[in-house]
Each structure stands twice: as C-alpha cells, then as structure tokens.
GROMACS .gro file of C-alpha atoms in nm:
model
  238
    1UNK     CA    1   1.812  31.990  15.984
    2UNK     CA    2   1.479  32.109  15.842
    3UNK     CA    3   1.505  32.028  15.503
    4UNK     CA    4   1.269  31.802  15.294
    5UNK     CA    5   1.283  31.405  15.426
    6UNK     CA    6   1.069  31.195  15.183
    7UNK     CA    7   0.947  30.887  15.443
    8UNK     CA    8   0.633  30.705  15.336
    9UNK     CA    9   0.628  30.531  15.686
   10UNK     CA   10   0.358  30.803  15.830
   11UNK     CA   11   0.123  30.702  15.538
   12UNK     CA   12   0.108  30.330  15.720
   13UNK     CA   13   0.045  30.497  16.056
   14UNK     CA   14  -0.304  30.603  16.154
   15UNK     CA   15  -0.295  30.985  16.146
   16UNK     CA   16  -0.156  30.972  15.768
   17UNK     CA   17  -0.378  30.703  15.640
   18UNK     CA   18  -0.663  30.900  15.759
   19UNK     CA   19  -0.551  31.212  15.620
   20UNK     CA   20  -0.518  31.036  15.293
   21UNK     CA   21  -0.896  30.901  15.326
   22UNK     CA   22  -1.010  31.265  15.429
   23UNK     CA   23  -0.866  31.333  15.119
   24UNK     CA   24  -1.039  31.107  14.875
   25UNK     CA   25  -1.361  31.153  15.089
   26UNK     CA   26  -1.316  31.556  15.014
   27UNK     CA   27  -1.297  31.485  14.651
   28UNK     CA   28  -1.662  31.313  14.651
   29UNK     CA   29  -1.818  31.506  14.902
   30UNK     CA   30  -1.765  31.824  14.617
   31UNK     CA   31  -1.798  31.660  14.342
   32UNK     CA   32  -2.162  31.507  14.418
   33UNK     CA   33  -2.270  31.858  14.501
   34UNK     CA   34  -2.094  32.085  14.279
   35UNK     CA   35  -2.118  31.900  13.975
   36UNK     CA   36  -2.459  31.802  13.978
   37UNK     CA   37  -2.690  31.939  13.659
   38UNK     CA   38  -3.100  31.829  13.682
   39UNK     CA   39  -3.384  31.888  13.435
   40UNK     CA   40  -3.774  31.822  13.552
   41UNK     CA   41  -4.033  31.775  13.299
   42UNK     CA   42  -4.404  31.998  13.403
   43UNK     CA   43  -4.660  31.830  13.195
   44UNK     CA   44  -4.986  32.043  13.174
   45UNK     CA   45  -5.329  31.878  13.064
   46UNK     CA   46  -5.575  32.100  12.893
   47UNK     CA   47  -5.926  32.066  12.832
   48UNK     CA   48  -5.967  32.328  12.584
   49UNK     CA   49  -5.588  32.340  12.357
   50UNK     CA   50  -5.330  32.180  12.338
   51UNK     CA   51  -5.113  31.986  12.622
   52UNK     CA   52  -4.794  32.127  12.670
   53UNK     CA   53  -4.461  32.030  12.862
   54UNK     CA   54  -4.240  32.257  13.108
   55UNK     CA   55  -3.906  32.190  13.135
   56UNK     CA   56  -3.664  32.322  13.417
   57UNK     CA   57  -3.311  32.262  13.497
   58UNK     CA   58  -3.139  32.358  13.784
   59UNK     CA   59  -2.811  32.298  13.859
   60UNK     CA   60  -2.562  32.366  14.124
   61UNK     CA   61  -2.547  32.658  14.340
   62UNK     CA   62  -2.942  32.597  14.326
   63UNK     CA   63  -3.072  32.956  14.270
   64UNK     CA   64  -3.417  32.810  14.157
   65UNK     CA   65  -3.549  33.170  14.182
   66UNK     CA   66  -3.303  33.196  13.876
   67UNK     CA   67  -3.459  32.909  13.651
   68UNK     CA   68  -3.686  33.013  13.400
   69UNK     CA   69  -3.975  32.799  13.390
   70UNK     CA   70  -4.218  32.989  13.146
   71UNK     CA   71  -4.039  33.215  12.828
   72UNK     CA   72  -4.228  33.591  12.808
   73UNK     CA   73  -4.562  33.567  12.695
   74UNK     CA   74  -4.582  33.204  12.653
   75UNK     CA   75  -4.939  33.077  12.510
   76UNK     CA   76  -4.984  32.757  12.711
   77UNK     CA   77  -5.375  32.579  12.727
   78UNK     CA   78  -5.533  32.912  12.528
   79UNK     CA   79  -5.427  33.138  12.822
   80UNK     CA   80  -5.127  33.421  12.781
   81UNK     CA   81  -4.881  33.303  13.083
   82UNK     CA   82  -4.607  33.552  13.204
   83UNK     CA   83  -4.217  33.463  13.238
   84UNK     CA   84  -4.191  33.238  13.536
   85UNK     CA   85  -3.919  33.157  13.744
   86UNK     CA   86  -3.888  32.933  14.023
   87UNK     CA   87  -3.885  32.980  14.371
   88UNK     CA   88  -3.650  32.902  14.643
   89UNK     CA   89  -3.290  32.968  14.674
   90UNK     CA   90  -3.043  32.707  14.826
   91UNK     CA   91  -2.685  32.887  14.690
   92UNK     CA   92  -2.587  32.969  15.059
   93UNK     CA   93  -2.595  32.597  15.186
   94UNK     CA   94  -2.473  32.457  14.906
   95UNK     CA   95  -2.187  32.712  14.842
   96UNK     CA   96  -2.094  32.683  15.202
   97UNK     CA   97  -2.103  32.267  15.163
   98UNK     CA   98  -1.851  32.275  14.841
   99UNK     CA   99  -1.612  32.566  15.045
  100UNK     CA  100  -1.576  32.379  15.311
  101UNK     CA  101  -1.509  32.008  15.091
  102UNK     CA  102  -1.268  32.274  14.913
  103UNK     CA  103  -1.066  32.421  15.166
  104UNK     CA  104  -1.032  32.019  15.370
  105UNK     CA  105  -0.935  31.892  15.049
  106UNK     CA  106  -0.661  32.126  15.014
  107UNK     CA  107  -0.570  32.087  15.404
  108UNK     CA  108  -0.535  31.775  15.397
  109UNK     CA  109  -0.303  31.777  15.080
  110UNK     CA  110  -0.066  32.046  15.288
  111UNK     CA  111  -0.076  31.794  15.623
  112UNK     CA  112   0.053  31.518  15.381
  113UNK     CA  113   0.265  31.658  15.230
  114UNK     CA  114   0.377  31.775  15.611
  115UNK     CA  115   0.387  31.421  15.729
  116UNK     CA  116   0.580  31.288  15.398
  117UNK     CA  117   0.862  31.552  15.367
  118UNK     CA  118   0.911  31.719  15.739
  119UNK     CA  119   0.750  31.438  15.935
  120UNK     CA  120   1.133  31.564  16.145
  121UNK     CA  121   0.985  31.889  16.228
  122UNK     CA  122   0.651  31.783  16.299
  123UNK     CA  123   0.754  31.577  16.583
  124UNK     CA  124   1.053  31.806  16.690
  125UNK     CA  125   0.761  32.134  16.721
  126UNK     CA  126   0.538  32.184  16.980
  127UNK     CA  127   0.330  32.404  16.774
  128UNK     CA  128   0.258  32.271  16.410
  129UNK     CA  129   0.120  31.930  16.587
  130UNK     CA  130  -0.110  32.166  16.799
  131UNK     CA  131  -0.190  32.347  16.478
  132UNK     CA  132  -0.303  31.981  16.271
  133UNK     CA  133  -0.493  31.922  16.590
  134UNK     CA  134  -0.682  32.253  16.618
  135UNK     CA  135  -0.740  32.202  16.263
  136UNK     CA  136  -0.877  31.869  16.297
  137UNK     CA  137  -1.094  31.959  16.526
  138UNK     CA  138  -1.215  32.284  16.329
  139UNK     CA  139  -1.304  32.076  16.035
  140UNK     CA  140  -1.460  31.837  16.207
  141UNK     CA  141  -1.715  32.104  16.349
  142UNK     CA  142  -1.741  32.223  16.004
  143UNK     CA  143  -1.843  31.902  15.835
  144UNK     CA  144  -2.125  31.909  16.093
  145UNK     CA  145  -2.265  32.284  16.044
  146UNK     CA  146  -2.238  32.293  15.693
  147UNK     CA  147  -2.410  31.879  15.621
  148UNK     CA  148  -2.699  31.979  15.834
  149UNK     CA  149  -2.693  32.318  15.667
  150UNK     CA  150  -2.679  32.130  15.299
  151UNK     CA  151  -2.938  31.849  15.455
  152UNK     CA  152  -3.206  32.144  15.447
  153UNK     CA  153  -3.074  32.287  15.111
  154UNK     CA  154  -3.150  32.030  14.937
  155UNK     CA  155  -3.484  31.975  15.060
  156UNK     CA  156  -3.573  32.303  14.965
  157UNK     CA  157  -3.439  32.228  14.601
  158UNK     CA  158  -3.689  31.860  14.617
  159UNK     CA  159  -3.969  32.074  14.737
  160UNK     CA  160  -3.921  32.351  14.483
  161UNK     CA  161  -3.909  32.153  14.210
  162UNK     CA  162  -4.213  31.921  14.305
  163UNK     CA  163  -4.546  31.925  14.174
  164UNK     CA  164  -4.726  32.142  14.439
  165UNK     CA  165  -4.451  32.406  14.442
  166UNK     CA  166  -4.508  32.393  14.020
  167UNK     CA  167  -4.879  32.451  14.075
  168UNK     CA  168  -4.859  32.729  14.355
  169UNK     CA  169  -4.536  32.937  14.160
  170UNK     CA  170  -4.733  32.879  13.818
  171UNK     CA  171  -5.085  33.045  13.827
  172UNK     CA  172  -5.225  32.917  13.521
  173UNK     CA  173  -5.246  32.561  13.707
  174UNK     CA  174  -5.484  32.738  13.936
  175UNK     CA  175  -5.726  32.747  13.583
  176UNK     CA  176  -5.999  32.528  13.587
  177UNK     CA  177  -5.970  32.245  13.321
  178UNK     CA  178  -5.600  32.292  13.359
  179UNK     CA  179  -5.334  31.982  13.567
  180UNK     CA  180  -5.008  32.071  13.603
  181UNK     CA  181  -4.802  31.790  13.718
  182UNK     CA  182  -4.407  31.742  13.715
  183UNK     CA  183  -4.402  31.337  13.505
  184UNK     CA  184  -4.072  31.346  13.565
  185UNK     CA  185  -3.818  31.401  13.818
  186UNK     CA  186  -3.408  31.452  13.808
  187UNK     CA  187  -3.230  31.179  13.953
  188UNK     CA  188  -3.099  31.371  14.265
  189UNK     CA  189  -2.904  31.036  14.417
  190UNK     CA  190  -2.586  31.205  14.378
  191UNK     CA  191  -2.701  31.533  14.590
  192UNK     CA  192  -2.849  31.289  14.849
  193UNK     CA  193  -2.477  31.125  14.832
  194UNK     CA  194  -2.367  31.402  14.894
  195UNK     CA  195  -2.502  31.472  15.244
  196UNK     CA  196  -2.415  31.128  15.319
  197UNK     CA  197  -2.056  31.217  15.253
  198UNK     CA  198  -2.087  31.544  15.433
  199UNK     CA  199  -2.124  31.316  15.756
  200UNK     CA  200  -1.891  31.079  15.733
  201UNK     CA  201  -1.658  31.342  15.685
  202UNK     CA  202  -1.747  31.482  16.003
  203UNK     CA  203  -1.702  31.121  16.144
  204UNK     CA  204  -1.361  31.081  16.031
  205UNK     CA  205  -1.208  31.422  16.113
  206UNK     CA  206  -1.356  31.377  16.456
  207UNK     CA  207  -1.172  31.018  16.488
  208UNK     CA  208  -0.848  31.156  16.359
  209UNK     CA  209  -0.823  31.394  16.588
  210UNK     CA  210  -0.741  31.191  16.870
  211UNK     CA  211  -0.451  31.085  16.685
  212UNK     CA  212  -0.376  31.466  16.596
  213UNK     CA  213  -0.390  31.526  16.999
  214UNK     CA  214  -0.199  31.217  17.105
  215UNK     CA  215   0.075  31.399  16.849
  216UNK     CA  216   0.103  31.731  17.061
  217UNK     CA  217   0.243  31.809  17.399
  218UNK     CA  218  -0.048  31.781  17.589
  219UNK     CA  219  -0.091  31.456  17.521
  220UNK     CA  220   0.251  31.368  17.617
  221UNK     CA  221   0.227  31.590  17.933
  222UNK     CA  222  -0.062  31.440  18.067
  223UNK     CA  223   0.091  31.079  17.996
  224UNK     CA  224   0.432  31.157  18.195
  225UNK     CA  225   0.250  31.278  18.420
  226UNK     CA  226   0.049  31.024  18.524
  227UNK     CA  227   0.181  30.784  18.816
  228UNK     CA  228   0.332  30.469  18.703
  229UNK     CA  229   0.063  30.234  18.806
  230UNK     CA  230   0.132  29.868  19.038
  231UNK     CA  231   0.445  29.968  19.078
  232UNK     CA  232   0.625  30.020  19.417
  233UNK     CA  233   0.911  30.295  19.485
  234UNK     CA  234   1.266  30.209  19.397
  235UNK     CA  235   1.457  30.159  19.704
  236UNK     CA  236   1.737  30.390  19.760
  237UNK     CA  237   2.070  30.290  19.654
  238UNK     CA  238   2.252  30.182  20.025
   0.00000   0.00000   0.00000
C-alpha cells in the first residue's frame, strides 16, 4: 500500500529528530541574516562651521555601494560635498547564505513529512533513502561553501562601514581641520550569529548523514556482507 501512514515513531529515532533540528536551525540561520537592518552614525568635527552627523543604514542583501551616505550637494564643514555612496558589495554571499538556509529549510520539511506519512515506502525503496542521503550530503557541502563564503561577506560589510573606509570613500575627511569618525556602530551580533549558525548547520547535516546512509542499500549490503565474526561453521546436518 502506498498511501499516507501518520507514525510519529521516526521523530524519536535519530534521522527524524535531526531532521527536525535541521529544521529549526534553518529557520535562524535565515532569519539572523536576512532580516537584519543597521544604521552607523559618521560624526564630522570642523574647525571652521558647523559639526555635522552622517548617517547610513544598510541592510540585508548588503549592497553598500547602494547606501547613500551624502544627499546631492550637501554643505557639510563650509565645503560643497557630492552624493556619496558607499563602497563594497556583499549581496552575492549573503544571497547565496539565505538560498541555501531557504531551500534546507524547505527540504527538510518534505523529508519529514516523508518519514511521518510514507515512512512504508521509505524503507520498502532503494532509491528515495539514496536520494535523503545524497541530499544530506549535498547540503552538508553547502553549509560549508556558502558560511565561509558569508564569513568574508560580512567582513567586507564591518570594514565598509568602519571609520577608515568612511574617511577614504568620503573626500572631504581628507580636508585639513576636518575628523570624520563613525561614534557609533550597528549592533551586528545577529549577522555574526549568523555565521555561527551557518556552521553548525554544516555540522549537523554532516552527522545525519550517516544515519541517511545506514538507511540505504549500501549500508545494508556491506553489513550482510561482512563475515559473521567468532563464529565457527555450522556442521552439516548427518
């Protein structure tokens, strides 16, 4: 029969309960990234005029080379400044980060629901436990490539929004009689969150897929194949 059989039962064993934490660990890994919304406050001390403050928010993908730092024709410290932007852009990482927390998270919600209704099939197929395995194994790689990928992202968004990057990107801080200095940063603890979570993901997909293998035929192959060890052949029957 293939129809749907509800059984919680594979939610107690190893390769659902981990499924169910991929699940959950999805969830944060996208929302610490993709939901994240920072402002930075540029002070700049004149000697001659007026201080002023800069203000520039970024926010996920991170195209900084997107956020305006100075309005057209600004008058900042008696001198004419041109529209500004940022530099830096850290959309590919970061996009690639949330598509991949994306696409587990809704992988693992097909595999449970897999392992809760047709749990029957699963073990009756040679091929859909190879598939969850080669899957498994996929995202695991994936967690890897695109944390180390976001790891670098979002230094590029610390270093693009720090002071020196201000004063290089904005050449009125190259005036003399004129600091620029950012006096305060976004809190970014939920982007540096986020790369923790990118690993552990990869951690956890890599354990669970040695319970994804010892699910498919090769794992039972190899274990009926091996010799029955200490024990002695069975004497004929006389």
């Amino acid at each position: 029969m293939t129809g749907l059989r509800l059984n919680w039962s594979p939610l107690k064993e190893p390769l659902g309960f981990i499924k169910v934490l991929e699940w959950f660990m999805a969830v944060f890994a996208f929302a610490t990234c993709g939901g994240f919304t920072g402002s930075n406050v540029v002070s700049l001390y004149c000697s001659e005029g007026r201080n002023s403050s800069l203000i520039a928010t970024f926010s996920y993908p991170f195209r900084l080379n997107q956020v305006l730092l100075v309005g057209s024709n600004a008058t900042l410290c008696n001198h004419t400044v041109p529209e500004t932007h940022l530099v830096g852009d850290a959309s590919s990482s970061a996009e690639f980060f949330v598509a991949i927390a994306v696409l587990a998270f809704l992988y693992c919600m097909a595999a449970l629901l897999v392992y809760v209704g047709y749990m029957h099939i699963y073990r009756d197929s040679d091929l859909v436990p190879i598939t969850d395995f080669m899957m498994t194994v996929f995202f695991a790689f994936f967690w890897l490539v695109c944390s180390s990928a976001w790891a670098r992202g979002l230094q590029t968004v610390k270093d693009a929004t720090g002071t020196e990057a201000i004063r290089v990107v904005l050449p009125l801080c190259q005036e003399g009689g004129v600091l620029c200095e950012v006096s305060k940063f976004a809190s970014m603890r939920s982007l540096n969150i986020s790369v923790v979570f990118g690993y552990l993901n990869m951690i956890v997909w890599a354990g669970n897929a040695w319970f994804a293998y010892k699910e498919t035929r090769w794992y039972a192959q190899k274990f009926s194949s091996q010799p029955a060890g200490g024990r002695g052949q069975v004497p004929a029957p006389i």
